[in-house]
Coordinates of C-alpha atoms in Angstrom, one line a residue:
X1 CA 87.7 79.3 87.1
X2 CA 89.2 81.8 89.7
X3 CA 92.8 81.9 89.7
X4 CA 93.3 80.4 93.3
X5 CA 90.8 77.3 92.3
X6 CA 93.3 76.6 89.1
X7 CA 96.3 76.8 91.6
X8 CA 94.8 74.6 93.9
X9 CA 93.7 72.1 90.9
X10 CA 97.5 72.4 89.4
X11 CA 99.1 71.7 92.1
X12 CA 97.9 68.4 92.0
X13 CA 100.9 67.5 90.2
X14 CA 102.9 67.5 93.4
X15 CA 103.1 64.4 94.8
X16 CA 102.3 64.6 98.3
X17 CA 103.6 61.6 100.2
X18 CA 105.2 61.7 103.6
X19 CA 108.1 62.8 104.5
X20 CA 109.6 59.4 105.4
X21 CA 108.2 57.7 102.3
X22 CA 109.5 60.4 100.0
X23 CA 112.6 60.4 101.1
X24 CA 113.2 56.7 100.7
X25 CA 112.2 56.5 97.1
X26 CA 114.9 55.5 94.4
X27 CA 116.1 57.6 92.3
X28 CA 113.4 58.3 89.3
X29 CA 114.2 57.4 85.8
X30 CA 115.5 60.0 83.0
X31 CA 112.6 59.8 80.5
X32 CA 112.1 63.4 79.3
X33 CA 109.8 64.9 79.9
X34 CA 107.1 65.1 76.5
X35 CA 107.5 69.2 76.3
X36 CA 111.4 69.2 76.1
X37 CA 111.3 70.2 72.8
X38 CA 109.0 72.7 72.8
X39 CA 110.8 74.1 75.9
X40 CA 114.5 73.6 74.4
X41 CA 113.1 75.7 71.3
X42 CA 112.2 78.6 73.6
X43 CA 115.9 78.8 74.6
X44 CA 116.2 76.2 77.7
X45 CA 119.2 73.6 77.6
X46 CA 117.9 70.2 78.7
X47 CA 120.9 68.6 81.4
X48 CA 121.0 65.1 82.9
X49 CA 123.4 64.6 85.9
X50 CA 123.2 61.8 88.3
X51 CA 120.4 62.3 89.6
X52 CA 117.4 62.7 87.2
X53 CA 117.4 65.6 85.0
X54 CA 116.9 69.9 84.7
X55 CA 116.7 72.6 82.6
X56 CA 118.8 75.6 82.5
X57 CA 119.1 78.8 80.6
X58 CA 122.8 80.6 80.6
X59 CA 122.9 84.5 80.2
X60 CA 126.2 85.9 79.8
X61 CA 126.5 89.6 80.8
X62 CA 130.6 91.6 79.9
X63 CA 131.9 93.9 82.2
X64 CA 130.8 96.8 80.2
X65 CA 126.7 96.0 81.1
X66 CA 124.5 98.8 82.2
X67 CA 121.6 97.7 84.6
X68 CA 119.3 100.7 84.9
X69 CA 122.1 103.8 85.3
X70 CA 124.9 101.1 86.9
X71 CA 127.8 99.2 85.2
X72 CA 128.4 95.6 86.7
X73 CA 131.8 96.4 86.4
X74 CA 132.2 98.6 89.6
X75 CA 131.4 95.3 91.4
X76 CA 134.9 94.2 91.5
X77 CA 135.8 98.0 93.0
X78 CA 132.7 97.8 95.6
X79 CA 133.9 94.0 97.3
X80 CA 137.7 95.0 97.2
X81 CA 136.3 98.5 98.8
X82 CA 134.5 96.7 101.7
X83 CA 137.4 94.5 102.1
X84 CA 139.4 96.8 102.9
X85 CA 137.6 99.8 104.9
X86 CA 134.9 97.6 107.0
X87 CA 136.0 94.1 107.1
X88 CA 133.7 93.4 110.0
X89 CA 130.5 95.3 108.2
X90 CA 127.7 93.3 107.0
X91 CA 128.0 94.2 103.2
X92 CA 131.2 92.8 103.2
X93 CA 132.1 89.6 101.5
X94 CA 134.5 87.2 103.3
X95 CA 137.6 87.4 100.9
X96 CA 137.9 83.2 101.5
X97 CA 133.7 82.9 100.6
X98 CA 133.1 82.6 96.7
X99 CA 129.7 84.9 96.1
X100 CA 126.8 84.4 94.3
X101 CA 123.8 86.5 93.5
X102 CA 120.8 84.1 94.1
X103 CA 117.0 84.3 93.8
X104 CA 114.3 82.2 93.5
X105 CA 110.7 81.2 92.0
X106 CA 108.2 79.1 93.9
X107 CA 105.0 77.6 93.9
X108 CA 103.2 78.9 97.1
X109 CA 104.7 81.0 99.6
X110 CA 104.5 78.7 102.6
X111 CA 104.7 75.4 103.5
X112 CA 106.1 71.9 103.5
X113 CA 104.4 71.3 99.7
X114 CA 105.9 74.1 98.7
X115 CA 108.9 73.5 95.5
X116 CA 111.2 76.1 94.4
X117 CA 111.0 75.5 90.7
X118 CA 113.6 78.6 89.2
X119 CA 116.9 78.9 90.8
X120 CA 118.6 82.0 89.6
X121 CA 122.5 82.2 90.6
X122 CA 124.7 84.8 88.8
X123 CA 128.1 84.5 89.5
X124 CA 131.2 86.5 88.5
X125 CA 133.5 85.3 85.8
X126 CA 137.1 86.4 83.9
X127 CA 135.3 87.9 81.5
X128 CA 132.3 89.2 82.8
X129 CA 129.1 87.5 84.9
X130 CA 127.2 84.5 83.7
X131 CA 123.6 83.8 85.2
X132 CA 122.1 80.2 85.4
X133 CA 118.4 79.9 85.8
X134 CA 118.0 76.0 86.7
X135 CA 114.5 75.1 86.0
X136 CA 112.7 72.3 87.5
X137 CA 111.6 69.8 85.0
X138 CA 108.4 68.6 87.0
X139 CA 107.6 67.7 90.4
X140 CA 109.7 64.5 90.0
X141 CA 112.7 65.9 89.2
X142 CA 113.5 67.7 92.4
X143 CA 116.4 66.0 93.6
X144 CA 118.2 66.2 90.1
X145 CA 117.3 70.4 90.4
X146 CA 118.2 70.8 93.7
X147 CA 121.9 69.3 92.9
X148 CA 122.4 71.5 89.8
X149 CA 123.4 74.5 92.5
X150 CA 126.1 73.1 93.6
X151 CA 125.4 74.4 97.1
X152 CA 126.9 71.1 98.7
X153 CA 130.5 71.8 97.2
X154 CA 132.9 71.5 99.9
X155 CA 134.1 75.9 99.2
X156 CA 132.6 78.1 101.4
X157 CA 129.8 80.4 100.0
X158 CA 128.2 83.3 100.4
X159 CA 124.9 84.1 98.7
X160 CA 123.9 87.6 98.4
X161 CA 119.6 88.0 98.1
X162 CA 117.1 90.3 98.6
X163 CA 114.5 88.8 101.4
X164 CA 116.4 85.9 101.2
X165 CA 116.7 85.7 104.9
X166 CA 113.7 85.1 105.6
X167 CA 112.2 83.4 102.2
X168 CA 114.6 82.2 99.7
X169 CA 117.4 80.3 102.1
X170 CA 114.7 78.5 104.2
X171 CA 113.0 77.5 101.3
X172 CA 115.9 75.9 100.2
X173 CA 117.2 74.5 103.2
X174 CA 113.6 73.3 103.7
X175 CA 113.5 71.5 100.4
X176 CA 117.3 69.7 101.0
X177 CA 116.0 68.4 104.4
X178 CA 113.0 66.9 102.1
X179 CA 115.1 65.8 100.3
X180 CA 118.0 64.9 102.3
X181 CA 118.7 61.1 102.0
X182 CA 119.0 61.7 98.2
X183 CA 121.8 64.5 98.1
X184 CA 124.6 65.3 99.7
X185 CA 124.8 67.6 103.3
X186 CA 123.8 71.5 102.3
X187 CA 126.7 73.7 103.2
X188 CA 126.6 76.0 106.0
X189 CA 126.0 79.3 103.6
X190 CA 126.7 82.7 104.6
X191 CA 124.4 85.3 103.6
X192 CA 123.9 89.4 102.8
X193 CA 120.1 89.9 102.5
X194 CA 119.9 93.5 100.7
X195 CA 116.3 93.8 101.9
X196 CA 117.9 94.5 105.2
X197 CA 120.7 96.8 104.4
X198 CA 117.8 98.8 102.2
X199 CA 115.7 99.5 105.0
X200 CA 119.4 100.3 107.4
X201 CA 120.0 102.7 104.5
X202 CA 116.4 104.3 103.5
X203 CA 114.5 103.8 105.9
X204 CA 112.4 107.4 106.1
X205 CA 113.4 108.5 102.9
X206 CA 111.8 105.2 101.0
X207 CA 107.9 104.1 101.5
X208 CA 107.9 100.8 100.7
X209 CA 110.8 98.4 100.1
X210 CA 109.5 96.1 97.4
X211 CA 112.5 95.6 95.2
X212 CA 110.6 96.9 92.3
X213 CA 110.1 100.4 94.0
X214 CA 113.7 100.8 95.0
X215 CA 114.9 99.5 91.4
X216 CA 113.0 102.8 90.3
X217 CA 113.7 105.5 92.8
X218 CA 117.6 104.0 93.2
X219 CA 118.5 102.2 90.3
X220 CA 117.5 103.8 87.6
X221 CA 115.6 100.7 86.3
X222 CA 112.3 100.5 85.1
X223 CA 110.3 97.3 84.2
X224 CA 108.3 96.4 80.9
X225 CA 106.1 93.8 80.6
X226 CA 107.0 92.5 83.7
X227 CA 105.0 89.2 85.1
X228 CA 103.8 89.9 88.9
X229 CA 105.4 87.5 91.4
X230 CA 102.0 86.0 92.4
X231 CA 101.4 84.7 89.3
X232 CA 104.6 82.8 89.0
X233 CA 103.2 79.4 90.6
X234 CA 100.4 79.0 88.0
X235 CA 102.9 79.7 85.2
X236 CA 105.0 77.4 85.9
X237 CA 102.1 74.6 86.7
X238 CA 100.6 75.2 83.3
X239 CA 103.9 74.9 81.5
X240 CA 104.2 71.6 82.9
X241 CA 100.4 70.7 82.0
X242 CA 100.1 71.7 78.5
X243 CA 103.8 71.8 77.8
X244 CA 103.6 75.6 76.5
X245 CA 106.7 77.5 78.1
X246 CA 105.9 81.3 76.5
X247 CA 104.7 82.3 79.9
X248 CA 107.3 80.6 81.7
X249 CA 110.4 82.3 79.4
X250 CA 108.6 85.3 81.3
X251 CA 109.2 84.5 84.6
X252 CA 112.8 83.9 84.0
X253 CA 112.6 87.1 82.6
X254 CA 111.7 88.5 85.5
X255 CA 114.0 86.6 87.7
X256 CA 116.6 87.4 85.4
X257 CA 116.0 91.3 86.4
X258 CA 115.6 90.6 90.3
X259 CA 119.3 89.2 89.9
X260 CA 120.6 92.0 88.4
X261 CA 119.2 94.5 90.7
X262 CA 120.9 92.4 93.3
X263 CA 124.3 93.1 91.6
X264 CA 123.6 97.0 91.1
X265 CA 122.1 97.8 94.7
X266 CA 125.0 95.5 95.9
X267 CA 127.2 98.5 93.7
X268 CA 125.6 101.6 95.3
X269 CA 125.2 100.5 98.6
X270 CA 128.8 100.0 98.7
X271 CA 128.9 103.6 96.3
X272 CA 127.0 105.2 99.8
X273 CA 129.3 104.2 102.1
X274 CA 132.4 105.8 100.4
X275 CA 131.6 109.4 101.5
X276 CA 132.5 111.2 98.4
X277 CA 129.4 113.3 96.9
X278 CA 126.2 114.1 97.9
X279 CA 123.7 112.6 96.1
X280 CA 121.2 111.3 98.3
X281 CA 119.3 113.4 101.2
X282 CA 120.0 114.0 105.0
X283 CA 117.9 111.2 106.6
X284 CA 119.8 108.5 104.1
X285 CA 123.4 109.7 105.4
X286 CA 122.1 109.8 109.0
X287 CA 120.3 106.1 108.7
X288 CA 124.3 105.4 107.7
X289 CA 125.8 107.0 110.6
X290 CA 123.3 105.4 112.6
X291 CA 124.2 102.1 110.9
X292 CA 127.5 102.5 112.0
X293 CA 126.6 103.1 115.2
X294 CA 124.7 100.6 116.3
X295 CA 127.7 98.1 115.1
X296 CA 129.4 99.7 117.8
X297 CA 132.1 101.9 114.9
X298 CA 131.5 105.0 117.3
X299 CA 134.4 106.6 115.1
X300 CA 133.1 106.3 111.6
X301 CA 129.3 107.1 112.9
X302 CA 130.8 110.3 114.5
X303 CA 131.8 111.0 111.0
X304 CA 129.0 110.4 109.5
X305 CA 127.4 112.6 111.3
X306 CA 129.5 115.1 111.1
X307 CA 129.7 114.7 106.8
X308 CA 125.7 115.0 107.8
X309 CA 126.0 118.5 109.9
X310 CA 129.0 119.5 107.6
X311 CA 126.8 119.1 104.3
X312 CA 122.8 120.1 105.4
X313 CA 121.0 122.9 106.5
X314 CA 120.1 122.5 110.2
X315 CA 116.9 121.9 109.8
X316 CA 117.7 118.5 107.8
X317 CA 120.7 117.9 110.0
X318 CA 118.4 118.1 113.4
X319 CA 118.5 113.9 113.7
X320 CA 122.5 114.0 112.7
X321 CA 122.9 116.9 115.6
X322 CA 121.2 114.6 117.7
X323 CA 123.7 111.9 117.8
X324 CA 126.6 114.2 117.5
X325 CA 125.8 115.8 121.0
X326 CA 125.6 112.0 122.5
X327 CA 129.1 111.6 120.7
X328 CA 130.5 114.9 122.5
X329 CA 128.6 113.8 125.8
X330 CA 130.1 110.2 126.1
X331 CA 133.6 111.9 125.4
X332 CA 132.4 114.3 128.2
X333 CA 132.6 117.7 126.1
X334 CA 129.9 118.9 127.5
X335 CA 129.4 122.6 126.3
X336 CA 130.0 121.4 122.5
X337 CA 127.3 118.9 123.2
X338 CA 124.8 121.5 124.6
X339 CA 125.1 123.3 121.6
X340 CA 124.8 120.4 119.3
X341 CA 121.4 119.4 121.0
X342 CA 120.5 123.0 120.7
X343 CA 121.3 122.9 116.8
X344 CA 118.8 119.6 116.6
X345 CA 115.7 121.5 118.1
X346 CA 115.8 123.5 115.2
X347 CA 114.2 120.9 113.3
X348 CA 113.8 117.8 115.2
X349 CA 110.7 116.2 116.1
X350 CA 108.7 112.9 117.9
X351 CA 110.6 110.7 119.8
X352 CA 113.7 112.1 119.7
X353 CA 112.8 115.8 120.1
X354 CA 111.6 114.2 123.8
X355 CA 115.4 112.5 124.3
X356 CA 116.7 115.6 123.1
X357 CA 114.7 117.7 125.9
X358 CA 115.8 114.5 128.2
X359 CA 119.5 115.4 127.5
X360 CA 119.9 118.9 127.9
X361 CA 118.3 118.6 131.3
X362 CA 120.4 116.2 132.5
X363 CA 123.6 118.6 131.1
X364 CA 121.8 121.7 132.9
X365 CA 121.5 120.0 135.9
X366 CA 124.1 117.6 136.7
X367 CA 126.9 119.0 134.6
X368 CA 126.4 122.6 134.1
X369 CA 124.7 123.2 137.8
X370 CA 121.8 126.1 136.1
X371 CA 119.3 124.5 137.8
X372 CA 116.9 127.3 136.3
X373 CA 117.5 126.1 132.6
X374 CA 117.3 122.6 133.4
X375 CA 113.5 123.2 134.9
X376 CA 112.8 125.4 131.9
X377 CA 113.8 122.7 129.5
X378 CA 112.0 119.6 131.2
X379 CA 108.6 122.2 131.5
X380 CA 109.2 122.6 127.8
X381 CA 109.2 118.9 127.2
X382 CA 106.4 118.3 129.3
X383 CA 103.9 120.7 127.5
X384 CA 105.7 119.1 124.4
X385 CA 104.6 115.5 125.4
X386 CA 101.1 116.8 126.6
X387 CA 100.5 118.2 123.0
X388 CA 101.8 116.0 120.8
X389 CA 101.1 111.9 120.1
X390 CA 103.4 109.5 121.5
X391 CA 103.8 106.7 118.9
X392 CA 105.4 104.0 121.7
X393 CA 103.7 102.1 123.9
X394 CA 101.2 103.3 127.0
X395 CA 103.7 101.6 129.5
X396 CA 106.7 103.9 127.9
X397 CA 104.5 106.8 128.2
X398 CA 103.4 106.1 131.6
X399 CA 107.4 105.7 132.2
X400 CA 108.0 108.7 130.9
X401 CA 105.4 110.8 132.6
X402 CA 106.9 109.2 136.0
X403 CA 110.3 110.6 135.0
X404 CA 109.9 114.1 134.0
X405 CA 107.7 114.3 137.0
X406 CA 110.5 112.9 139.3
X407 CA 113.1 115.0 137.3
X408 CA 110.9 118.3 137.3
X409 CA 110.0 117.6 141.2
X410 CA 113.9 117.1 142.0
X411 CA 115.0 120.2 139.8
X412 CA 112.4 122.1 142.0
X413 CA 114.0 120.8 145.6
X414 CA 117.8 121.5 144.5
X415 CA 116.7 125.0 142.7
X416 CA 115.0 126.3 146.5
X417 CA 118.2 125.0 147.9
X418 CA 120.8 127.3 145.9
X419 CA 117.9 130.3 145.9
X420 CA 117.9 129.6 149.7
X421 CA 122.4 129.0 149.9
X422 CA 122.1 132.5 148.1
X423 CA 120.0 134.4 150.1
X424 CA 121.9 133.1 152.9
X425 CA 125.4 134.1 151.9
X426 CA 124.1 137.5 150.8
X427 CA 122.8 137.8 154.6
X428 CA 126.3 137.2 155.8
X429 CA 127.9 139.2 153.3
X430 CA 126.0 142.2 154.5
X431 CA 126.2 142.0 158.4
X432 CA 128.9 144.6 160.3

């Protein structure tokens, strides 16, 4: 049987009433489940609360842990570091907001019959960090699960994921809503989604932005034995089905090291922003300046930038010479900015070789009146865009065609006017 057809068959076990009918059952009964003792003798604590029952594995990591090259104990060091440099940046954890590291298992990827059925939520403690891995006992059991993460509590919370934007928090809030008449209101919860801040940081220098890749080329980490995501659902199905949880004690497993990648990318992401050595390339310190940037820090992306030109042959530093001539520009040194845009042709290319062109012709013309370089440039990035693929939109090249042409044409008009002022003066200069 293929493995979609057994997923399909398995996932029978999901009772599938309506909304409005599921919601206004009672409260199901506490008989265990017939497997709890094979599953409590893999290492799972069984856990009644009010509402129905769980399972739950505790992992306690000391300070002193190493996950791939990083110790969890520069966490403390990276929070109070964001605190108090960027207290407005995304990374940064609201010093009122207790943090948690959270990621999750489900059975399907998509829709309303969709259960999460491993919460993973690693929080920090006095003597180290403890990780609970609530496990759903079966289908029935959601409401009981679902409680267990205390997400309701009254403290604000911030959870820190990886996708979790746009996977693991609308899964949950999707499953509370189902579930909503049996627990208490889900708390407004703030979130960092590392995926995001990855792809801010990398992006250009990394391929693909699976968390498994980065763990490897950033982290130092390298899984063994690992179980592949997809095949989490039907793991978790047949545990429940036959009662065998060897396959499942895997899963955790690999939740388990999702977590803690969470924790150590959290740790040099904050490491990157510090400024100290050089350890990563050009395009990775300009993605930060950029970063900066666009959150409207036009101080500490000017110094990024600078750190980038400071620290880089020009070649690498073309993008990073880029932005530092639009920094000199806006403050309206205008020389220093020609010769940054200058520096950036040396090794810039695609879209922004074209702004570049666009700026220098713009300086030529309206700022430094040399009409002559300022049609010499916009020639240049008109041969530049004729030999070269645009990788936007036809509409944006059309736009763009329009404007050199204008540009090129207007250059032309007020270039014959000064040749034309010239000649004029020299005629006057040389009458008796």
């Amino acid at each position: 049987m293929s493995y979609e057809k057994k997923l399909m068959q398995m996932k029978g076990l999901v009772k599938k009433n309506p909304p409005n009918e599921q919601t206004k059952k009672e409260v199901r009964s506490h008989a265990l489940p017939s497997y709890t003792d094979a599953w409590i003798n893999e290492g799972l604590k069984l856990v009644k609360n009010e509402q129905g029952l769980f399972f739950v594995k505790e992992t306690f990591y000391p300070e002193q842990y190493i996950h791939g090259n990083i110790p969890l104990s520069k966490l403390s060091s990276a929070i109070n570091y964001m605190h108090e440099h960027y207290p407005n940046h995304p990374l940064t954890i609201s010093p009122e907001s207790l943090y948690s590291f959270y990621d999750t298992e489900t059975t399907g990827l998509k829709g309303t019959g969709v259960l999460i059925f491993l919460n993973g939520i690693l929080k920090k403690t006095d003597q180290g960090f403890l990780l609970r891995q609530y496990v759903l006992a079966n289908p029935d059991q959601e409401v009981a699960f679902l409680y267990a993460t205390e997400f309701w509590r009254e403290k604000a919370q911030t959870i820190i994921t990886y996708n979790g934007k746009s996977f693991d928090l609308p899964q949950l809030v999707t499953r509370w809503t189902m579930n909503r008449n049996l627990l208490p209101k889900l708390k407004q919860l703030a979130q960092i989604d590392l995926m995001h801040s990855s792809k801010r940081i990398w992006k250009g220098d990394l391929e693909r932005f699976k968390l498994k890749q980065v763990e490897e080329q950033k982290l130092g980490f390298i899984r063994k034995d690992d179980i592949p995501g997809h095949l989490a659902p039907i793991i978790y199905f047949d545990a429940v089905k036959s009662g065998n949880p060897v396959n499942l004690m895997k899963v955790l497993k690999h939740n388990e090291w999702d977590i803690l990648s969470l924790v150590t990318l959290y740790i040099l992401s904050v490491d990157l922003l510090k400024e100290k050595d050089v350890v990563e390339s050009a395009v990775t310190y300009t993605n930060i300046g950029k970063w900066f940037q666009d959150l409207k820090t036009k101080q500490a992306s000017y110094d990024w930038f600078q750190f980038v030109v400071n620290q880089f042959p020009n070649e690498e530093a073309s993008l990073a010479y880029y932005y530092v001539g639009l920094h000199l520009k806006r403050k309206q040194l205008f020389n220093e900015s020609i010769q940054a845009f200058q520096e950036s042709l040396k090794g810039i290319d695609g879209k922004f070789r074209y702004e570049v062109y666009v700026e220098l012709a713009k300086l030529y013309e309206h700022q430094n009146k040399d009409f002559a370089l300022a049609l010499e440039i916009t020639l240049q990035c008109t041969v530049y865009l004729a030999n070269n693929i645009y990788d936007g939109s036809p509409l944006k090249l059309l736009k763009i065609k329009e404007d050199l042409q204008k540009r090129k044409e207007r250059i032309i008009r007020k270039l014959t006017i000064s040749r034309e002022t010239a000649q004029a003066n020299k005629k006057r200069l040389e009458m008796p």
